[in-house]
Amino acid sequence: MSFVRLAAVLAVLAASPAWAADSPAWSGWSHDLFARATTEKRFVILDLEAVWCHWCHVMEKTTYADPKVQELLAAKYLPVRVDQDANPDLSSRYGDWGWPATIVFAPDGSEIAKIRGYIEPERMQSLLKAIIDDPSPGPSVGEAFAIKPAASAFLGKAQRAELTKTFDESYDETLGGWGENQKYIDADSLDLAISRAEAGDAAATTRARRTLDAAIALIDPVWGGVFQYSEAGSWSHPHFEKIISFQAQYLRQYSQAYAQWKDPKYLAAARDVERYLTEVLLSPDGAFYVSQDADLNHDVDGHTYYALPDAARRKLGLPRIDTNLYARENGWAISGLVAYYDASADPKALAIAERAAKWVLANRALPDRGFRHGDKDRGGPFLGDTVAMGQALLDLYAATGDRDWLASAAKAGDFVATFRDETGGFFTSKTSEGTAGVFAKPAKLIDDQIQVARFMNMLNRYTGNEGTREQAAHAMRYLGAASAEMPRPMPGVLLADEELATEPTHITIVGHKDDARAQRLHAIARALPARYKRLEWLDPREGRLPNPDVDYPDLGEPAAFACGNRICSFPAFSAEELQANVAQMAKLKPARAAQN
């Protein structure tokens, strides 16, 4: 069976009883959940799982099929099961605890216990009994601290130095990557390392390339696509989930790494991810599915299945694919494909990205300019959907020069602003998951603040709208305070701080868009390795740029200009000239550490 025809069997696979087992009487999440728990004098146990998750399946087969566990649940608990991909508010609140994440609540909605990962039947029995005997909150439930936003939108030197130190110390000097046990590419960490490498940091170059080289082991050599992570402190013991967030991230970062170092193995890695994304996770409608399962079923796990060659895999069948179509996940995929197009000049990748964006605009756009998550959302709208799509639309504008994409990105920015909390930061969802206990206070995900700061800052660079700049600053003031309270690596905060404080490398092509010479210059500019880049195409027939902060001369023939730090280069007419001008602008950019 060809992957091109894979979508024809997805509905059958999704309905497959492969994971069926005796299990508790699960309920879905609802606003009256804790009212019911109070009336019935029951605890609520939340199983926050993912359809692709190996250990979720193991818990279903072992723990929740255990008769003693089922007896305890039936006696004193309301069991609730939630798909984390479909519920960004709950997955954002409890993402640090999964997957699977097991959260136990008192009837009033207060937290009693939060447990990360697989729980054996005997351990679950003990947990359930202990809570019945003594429902006091356990050590996993820490007191929430209030975040008072910082006065400045920029990190101070001391705070930046401390965050940098924590980030540097998190690097695994033995195996590469950031973190020790589970091996995968942390997106913000690699972005920060690449940014430093572009500035000439030799240590950052070594760390970034060593991580990229090692992570190639996570790419499926048969079908392409990247597995979620490797365990046991190595890069060679993967968990076999293929999740779109990782496909999009690795596609983008290997493409950008190829642009930076021109190492053929990075382009090959990007191609292997791109072929899986566009052959397996691409729906007939042109949008992208969410994930493919780690295992075929309870009897054939990923270790057995993915060790097989192509024909043997197909003979057994295909691991289930989650065929939901979410705006956020499609935004990530579009950005990854655009980065691949920029580096590879493969027009097919751009065409697929544009088709996906048009599908989301037609099928997930809200009347007030934002995006809903799926076809039918329990809560929301969710901040992440509009931020991810807004960034994707900006990426399409840079890749094509089509101002319609920028106009759509600006509308997304307007909607992002409606999530703002005047006391600090941005809410993850427009609606709370509930009204009782911990849910009385809406969640604010740190990663959401980072993405808002970076997207709104970049939108400001393209549009000149100072309102978007202030929204980025609002997110940064919250991040500045939050990062001071959290003793863990936060490379995304350093990235956001750097981007707000410095101008991106600004490349503008001046020339008619139907002129082959201008098209060549634009292709050259797309492939240049600046990670933090503002790329525009000024066709004199379309009028001034949306943010006309530089007046460019019309020289009678296509030309490219590179600007930075309020200085612009001489016009470039060839690849060599443009590359030299961009490199010169990079040298003139002030180091972030020297500011403040």
mmCIF file with all atom_site columns, N, CA and C in Angstrom, residues 553-591:
data_model
loop_
_atom_site.group_PDB
_atom_site.id
_atom_site.type_symbol
_atom_site.label_atom_id
_atom_site.label_alt_id
_atom_site.label_comp_id
_atom_site.label_asym_id
_atom_site.label_entity_id
_atom_site.label_seq_id
_atom_site.pdbx_PDB_ins_code
_atom_site.Cartn_x
_atom_site.Cartn_y
_atom_site.Cartn_z
_atom_site.occupancy
_atom_site.B_iso_or_equiv
_atom_site.pdbx_formal_charge
_atom_site.auth_seq_id
_atom_site.auth_comp_id
_atom_site.auth_asym_id
_atom_site.auth_atom_id
_atom_site.pdbx_PDB_model_num
ATOM 1   N N  . PRO A 1 553 ? 16.031 52.865 -3.015  1.00 0.00 ? 553 PRO A N  1
ATOM 2   C CA . PRO A 1 553 ? 16.002 53.445 -4.360  1.00 0.00 ? 553 PRO A CA 1
ATOM 3   C C  . PRO A 1 553 ? 15.627 52.401 -5.407  1.00 0.00 ? 553 PRO A C  1
ATOM 4   N N  . ASP A 1 554 ? 14.963 52.840 -6.443  1.00 0.00 ? 554 ASP A N  1
ATOM 5   C CA . ASP A 1 554 ? 14.695 51.980 -7.595  1.00 0.00 ? 554 ASP A CA 1
ATOM 6   C C  . ASP A 1 554 ? 15.822 52.225 -8.588  1.00 0.00 ? 554 ASP A C  1
ATOM 7   N N  . LEU A 1 555 ? 16.700 51.218 -8.731  1.00 0.00 ? 555 LEU A N  1
ATOM 8   C CA . LEU A 1 555 ? 17.911 51.376 -9.538  1.00 0.00 ? 555 LEU A CA 1
ATOM 9   C C  . LEU A 1 555 ? 17.715 50.985 -10.997 1.00 0.00 ? 555 LEU A C  1
ATOM 10  N N  . GLY A 1 556 ? 16.496 50.635 -11.362 1.00 0.00 ? 556 GLY A N  1
ATOM 11  C CA . GLY A 1 556 ? 16.248 50.253 -12.751 1.00 0.00 ? 556 GLY A CA 1
ATOM 12  C C  . GLY A 1 556 ? 16.519 48.790 -13.021 1.00 0.00 ? 556 GLY A C  1
ATOM 13  N N  . GLU A 1 557 ? 17.079 48.086 -12.063 1.00 0.00 ? 557 GLU A N  1
ATOM 14  C CA . GLU A 1 557 ? 17.283 46.644 -12.150 1.00 0.00 ? 557 GLU A CA 1
ATOM 15  C C  . GLU A 1 557 ? 17.160 46.072 -10.740 1.00 0.00 ? 557 GLU A C  1
ATOM 16  N N  . PRO A 1 558 ? 16.806 44.807 -10.610 1.00 0.00 ? 558 PRO A N  1
ATOM 17  C CA . PRO A 1 558 ? 16.622 44.228 -9.282  1.00 0.00 ? 558 PRO A CA 1
ATOM 18  C C  . PRO A 1 558 ? 17.898 44.312 -8.448  1.00 0.00 ? 558 PRO A C  1
ATOM 19  N N  . ALA A 1 559 ? 17.707 44.595 -7.160  1.00 0.00 ? 559 ALA A N  1
ATOM 20  C CA . ALA A 1 559 ? 18.834 44.686 -6.233  1.00 0.00 ? 559 ALA A CA 1
ATOM 21  C C  . ALA A 1 559 ? 18.373 44.213 -4.867  1.00 0.00 ? 559 ALA A C  1
ATOM 22  N N  . ALA A 1 560 ? 19.336 43.843 -4.026  1.00 0.00 ? 560 ALA A N  1
ATOM 23  C CA . ALA A 1 560 ? 19.043 43.393 -2.660  1.00 0.00 ? 560 ALA A CA 1
ATOM 24  C C  . ALA A 1 560 ? 19.809 44.268 -1.686  1.00 0.00 ? 560 ALA A C  1
ATOM 25  N N  . PHE A 1 561 ? 19.152 44.628 -0.598  1.00 0.00 ? 561 PHE A N  1
ATOM 26  C CA . PHE A 1 561 ? 19.777 45.453 0.439   1.00 0.00 ? 561 PHE A CA 1
ATOM 27  C C  . PHE A 1 561 ? 19.720 44.693 1.771   1.00 0.00 ? 561 PHE A C  1
ATOM 28  N N  . ALA A 1 562 ? 20.788 44.789 2.522   1.00 0.00 ? 562 ALA A N  1
ATOM 29  C CA . ALA A 1 562 ? 20.844 44.212 3.866   1.00 0.00 ? 562 ALA A CA 1
ATOM 30  C C  . ALA A 1 562 ? 20.989 45.344 4.864   1.00 0.00 ? 562 ALA A C  1
ATOM 31  N N  . CYS A 1 563 ? 20.140 45.330 5.889   1.00 0.00 ? 563 CYS A N  1
ATOM 32  C CA . CYS A 1 563 ? 20.174 46.387 6.890   1.00 0.00 ? 563 CYS A CA 1
ATOM 33  C C  . CYS A 1 563 ? 20.239 45.779 8.287   1.00 0.00 ? 563 CYS A C  1
ATOM 34  N N  . GLY A 1 564 ? 20.770 46.540 9.201   1.00 0.00 ? 564 GLY A N  1
ATOM 35  C CA . GLY A 1 564 ? 20.846 46.123 10.589  1.00 0.00 ? 564 GLY A CA 1
ATOM 36  C C  . GLY A 1 564 ? 21.470 47.204 11.423  1.00 0.00 ? 564 GLY A C  1
ATOM 37  N N  . ASN A 1 565 ? 21.024 47.334 12.677  1.00 0.00 ? 565 ASN A N  1
ATOM 38  C CA . ASN A 1 565 ? 21.579 48.356 13.572  1.00 0.00 ? 565 ASN A CA 1
ATOM 39  C C  . ASN A 1 565 ? 21.485 49.744 12.943  1.00 0.00 ? 565 ASN A C  1
ATOM 40  N N  . ARG A 1 566 ? 20.374 49.985 12.218  1.00 0.00 ? 566 ARG A N  1
ATOM 41  C CA . ARG A 1 566 ? 20.101 51.279 11.583  1.00 0.00 ? 566 ARG A CA 1
ATOM 42  C C  . ARG A 1 566 ? 21.128 51.659 10.520  1.00 0.00 ? 566 ARG A C  1
ATOM 43  N N  . ILE A 1 567 ? 21.729 50.657 9.917   1.00 0.00 ? 567 ILE A N  1
ATOM 44  C CA . ILE A 1 567 ? 22.682 50.866 8.833   1.00 0.00 ? 567 ILE A CA 1
ATOM 45  C C  . ILE A 1 567 ? 22.293 49.931 7.699   1.00 0.00 ? 567 ILE A C  1
ATOM 46  N N  . CYS A 1 568 ? 22.371 50.411 6.454   1.00 0.00 ? 568 CYS A N  1
ATOM 47  C CA . CYS A 1 568 ? 22.061 49.575 5.300   1.00 0.00 ? 568 CYS A CA 1
ATOM 48  C C  . CYS A 1 568 ? 23.281 49.463 4.387   1.00 0.00 ? 568 CYS A C  1
ATOM 49  N N  . SER A 1 569 ? 23.344 48.342 3.707   1.00 0.00 ? 569 SER A N  1
ATOM 50  C CA . SER A 1 569 ? 24.476 48.066 2.829   1.00 0.00 ? 569 SER A CA 1
ATOM 51  C C  . SER A 1 569 ? 24.301 48.753 1.477   1.00 0.00 ? 569 SER A C  1
ATOM 52  N N  . PHE A 1 570 ? 25.365 48.691 0.686   1.00 0.00 ? 570 PHE A N  1
ATOM 53  C CA . PHE A 1 570 ? 25.248 49.030 -0.730  1.00 0.00 ? 570 PHE A CA 1
ATOM 54  C C  . PHE A 1 570 ? 24.380 47.966 -1.398  1.00 0.00 ? 570 PHE A C  1
ATOM 55  N N  . PRO A 1 571 ? 23.759 48.281 -2.533  1.00 0.00 ? 571 PRO A N  1
ATOM 56  C CA . PRO A 1 571 ? 22.942 47.272 -3.209  1.00 0.00 ? 571 PRO A CA 1
ATOM 57  C C  . PRO A 1 571 ? 23.782 46.083 -3.663  1.00 0.00 ? 571 PRO A C  1
ATOM 58  N N  . ALA A 1 572 ? 23.182 44.901 -3.603  1.00 0.00 ? 572 ALA A N  1
ATOM 59  C CA . ALA A 1 572 ? 23.836 43.684 -4.077  1.00 0.00 ? 572 ALA A CA 1
ATOM 60  C C  . ALA A 1 572 ? 23.078 43.179 -5.301  1.00 0.00 ? 572 ALA A C  1
ATOM 61  N N  . PHE A 1 573 ? 23.848 42.673 -6.256  1.00 0.00 ? 573 PHE A N  1
ATOM 62  C CA . PHE A 1 573 ? 23.253 42.174 -7.489  1.00 0.00 ? 573 PHE A CA 1
ATOM 63  C C  . PHE A 1 573 ? 23.577 40.706 -7.746  1.00 0.00 ? 573 PHE A C  1
ATOM 64  N N  . SER A 1 574 ? 24.331 40.099 -6.818  1.00 0.00 ? 574 SER A N  1
ATOM 65  C CA . SER A 1 574 ? 24.731 38.703 -6.981  1.00 0.00 ? 574 SER A CA 1
ATOM 66  C C  . SER A 1 574 ? 24.699 38.012 -5.624  1.00 0.00 ? 574 SER A C  1
ATOM 67  N N  . ALA A 1 575 ? 24.795 36.688 -5.660  1.00 0.00 ? 575 ALA A N  1
ATOM 68  C CA . ALA A 1 575 ? 24.808 35.914 -4.416  1.00 0.00 ? 575 ALA A CA 1
ATOM 69  C C  . ALA A 1 575 ? 25.994 36.293 -3.547  1.00 0.00 ? 575 ALA A C  1
ATOM 70  N N  . GLU A 1 576 ? 27.144 36.455 -4.163  1.00 0.00 ? 576 GLU A N  1
ATOM 71  C CA . GLU A 1 576 ? 28.357 36.762 -3.405  1.00 0.00 ? 576 GLU A CA 1
ATOM 72  C C  . GLU A 1 576 ? 28.245 38.117 -2.716  1.00 0.00 ? 576 GLU A C  1
ATOM 73  N N  . GLU A 1 577 ? 27.730 39.109 -3.428  1.00 0.00 ? 577 GLU A N  1
ATOM 74  C CA . GLU A 1 577 ? 27.594 40.444 -2.844  1.00 0.00 ? 577 GLU A CA 1
ATOM 75  C C  . GLU A 1 577 ? 26.587 40.449 -1.694  1.00 0.00 ? 577 GLU A C  1
ATOM 76  N N  . LEU A 1 578 ? 25.454 39.777 -1.887  1.00 0.00 ? 578 LEU A N  1
ATOM 77  C CA . LEU A 1 578 ? 24.437 39.766 -0.841  1.00 0.00 ? 578 LEU A CA 1
ATOM 78  C C  . LEU A 1 578 ? 24.933 39.029 0.397   1.00 0.00 ? 578 LEU A C  1
ATOM 79  N N  . GLN A 1 579 ? 25.603 37.908 0.189   1.00 0.00 ? 579 GLN A N  1
ATOM 80  C CA . GLN A 1 579 ? 26.129 37.150 1.322   1.00 0.00 ? 579 GLN A CA 1
ATOM 81  C C  . GLN A 1 579 ? 27.146 37.973 2.104   1.00 0.00 ? 579 GLN A C  1
ATOM 82  N N  . ALA A 1 580 ? 27.997 38.687 1.402   1.00 0.00 ? 580 ALA A N  1
ATOM 83  C CA . ALA A 1 580 ? 28.994 39.524 2.075   1.00 0.00 ? 580 ALA A CA 1
ATOM 84  C C  . ALA A 1 580 ? 28.333 40.657 2.841   1.00 0.00 ? 580 ALA A C  1
ATOM 85  N N  . ASN A 1 581 ? 27.297 41.261 2.253   1.00 0.00 ? 581 ASN A N  1
ATOM 86  C CA . ASN A 1 581 ? 26.599 42.361 2.929   1.00 0.00 ? 581 ASN A CA 1
ATOM 87  C C  . ASN A 1 581 ? 25.900 41.893 4.204   1.00 0.00 ? 581 ASN A C  1
ATOM 88  N N  . VAL A 1 582 ? 25.270 40.719 4.137   1.00 0.00 ? 582 VAL A N  1
ATOM 89  C CA . VAL A 1 582 ? 24.598 40.183 5.324   1.00 0.00 ? 582 VAL A CA 1
ATOM 90  C C  . VAL A 1 582 ? 25.615 39.873 6.418   1.00 0.00 ? 582 VAL A C  1
ATOM 91  N N  . ALA A 1 583 ? 26.742 39.300 6.020   1.00 0.00 ? 583 ALA A N  1
ATOM 92  C CA . ALA A 1 583 ? 27.787 38.998 7.005   1.00 0.00 ? 583 ALA A CA 1
ATOM 93  C C  . ALA A 1 583 ? 28.301 40.279 7.651   1.00 0.00 ? 583 ALA A C  1
ATOM 94  N N  . GLN A 1 584 ? 28.441 41.337 6.861   1.00 0.00 ? 584 GLN A N  1
ATOM 95  C CA . GLN A 1 584 ? 28.915 42.613 7.404   1.00 0.00 ? 584 GLN A CA 1
ATOM 96  C C  . GLN A 1 584 ? 27.899 43.203 8.377   1.00 0.00 ? 584 GLN A C  1
ATOM 97  N N  . MET A 1 585 ? 26.613 43.111 8.052   1.00 0.00 ? 585 MET A N  1
ATOM 98  C CA . MET A 1 585 ? 25.588 43.612 8.961   1.00 0.00 ? 585 MET A CA 1
ATOM 99  C C  . MET A 1 585 ? 25.607 42.839 10.284  1.00 0.00 ? 585 MET A C  1
ATOM 100 N N  . ALA A 1 586 ? 25.870 41.515 10.204  1.00 0.00 ? 586 ALA A N  1
ATOM 101 C CA . ALA A 1 586 ? 25.921 40.703 11.417  1.00 0.00 ? 586 ALA A CA 1
ATOM 102 C C  . ALA A 1 586 ? 27.050 41.149 12.329  1.00 0.00 ? 586 ALA A C  1
ATOM 103 N N  . LYS A 1 587 ? 28.169 41.538 11.742  1.00 0.00 ? 587 LYS A N  1
ATOM 104 C CA . LYS A 1 587 ? 29.306 41.992 12.545  1.00 0.00 ? 587 LYS A CA 1
ATOM 105 C C  . LYS A 1 587 ? 29.008 43.315 13.252  1.00 0.00 ? 587 LYS A C  1
ATOM 106 N N  . LEU A 1 588 ? 28.154 44.132 12.642  1.00 0.00 ? 588 LEU A N  1
ATOM 107 C CA . LEU A 1 588 ? 27.826 45.431 13.225  1.00 0.00 ? 588 LEU A CA 1
ATOM 108 C C  . LEU A 1 588 ? 26.759 45.349 14.302  1.00 0.00 ? 588 LEU A C  1
ATOM 109 N N  . LYS A 1 589 ? 26.099 44.171 14.405  1.00 0.00 ? 589 LYS A N  1
ATOM 110 C CA . LYS A 1 589 ? 25.030 44.027 15.390  1.00 0.00 ? 589 LYS A CA 1
ATOM 111 C C  . LYS A 1 589 ? 25.642 43.979 16.793  1.00 0.00 ? 589 LYS A C  1
ATOM 112 N N  . PRO A 1 590 ? 25.167 44.790 17.728  1.00 0.00 ? 590 PRO A N  1
ATOM 113 C CA . PRO A 1 590 ? 25.750 44.793 19.063  1.00 0.00 ? 590 PRO A CA 1
ATOM 114 C C  . PRO A 1 590 ? 25.453 43.504 19.807  1.00 0.00 ? 590 PRO A C  1
ATOM 115 N N  . ALA A 1 591 ? 26.432 43.020 20.562  1.00 0.00 ? 591 ALA A N  1
ATOM 116 C CA . ALA A 1 591 ? 26.228 41.818 21.364  1.00 0.00 ? 591 ALA A CA 1
ATOM 117 C C  . ALA A 1 591 ? 25.214 42.097 22.471  1.00 0.00 ? 591 ALA A C  1
#
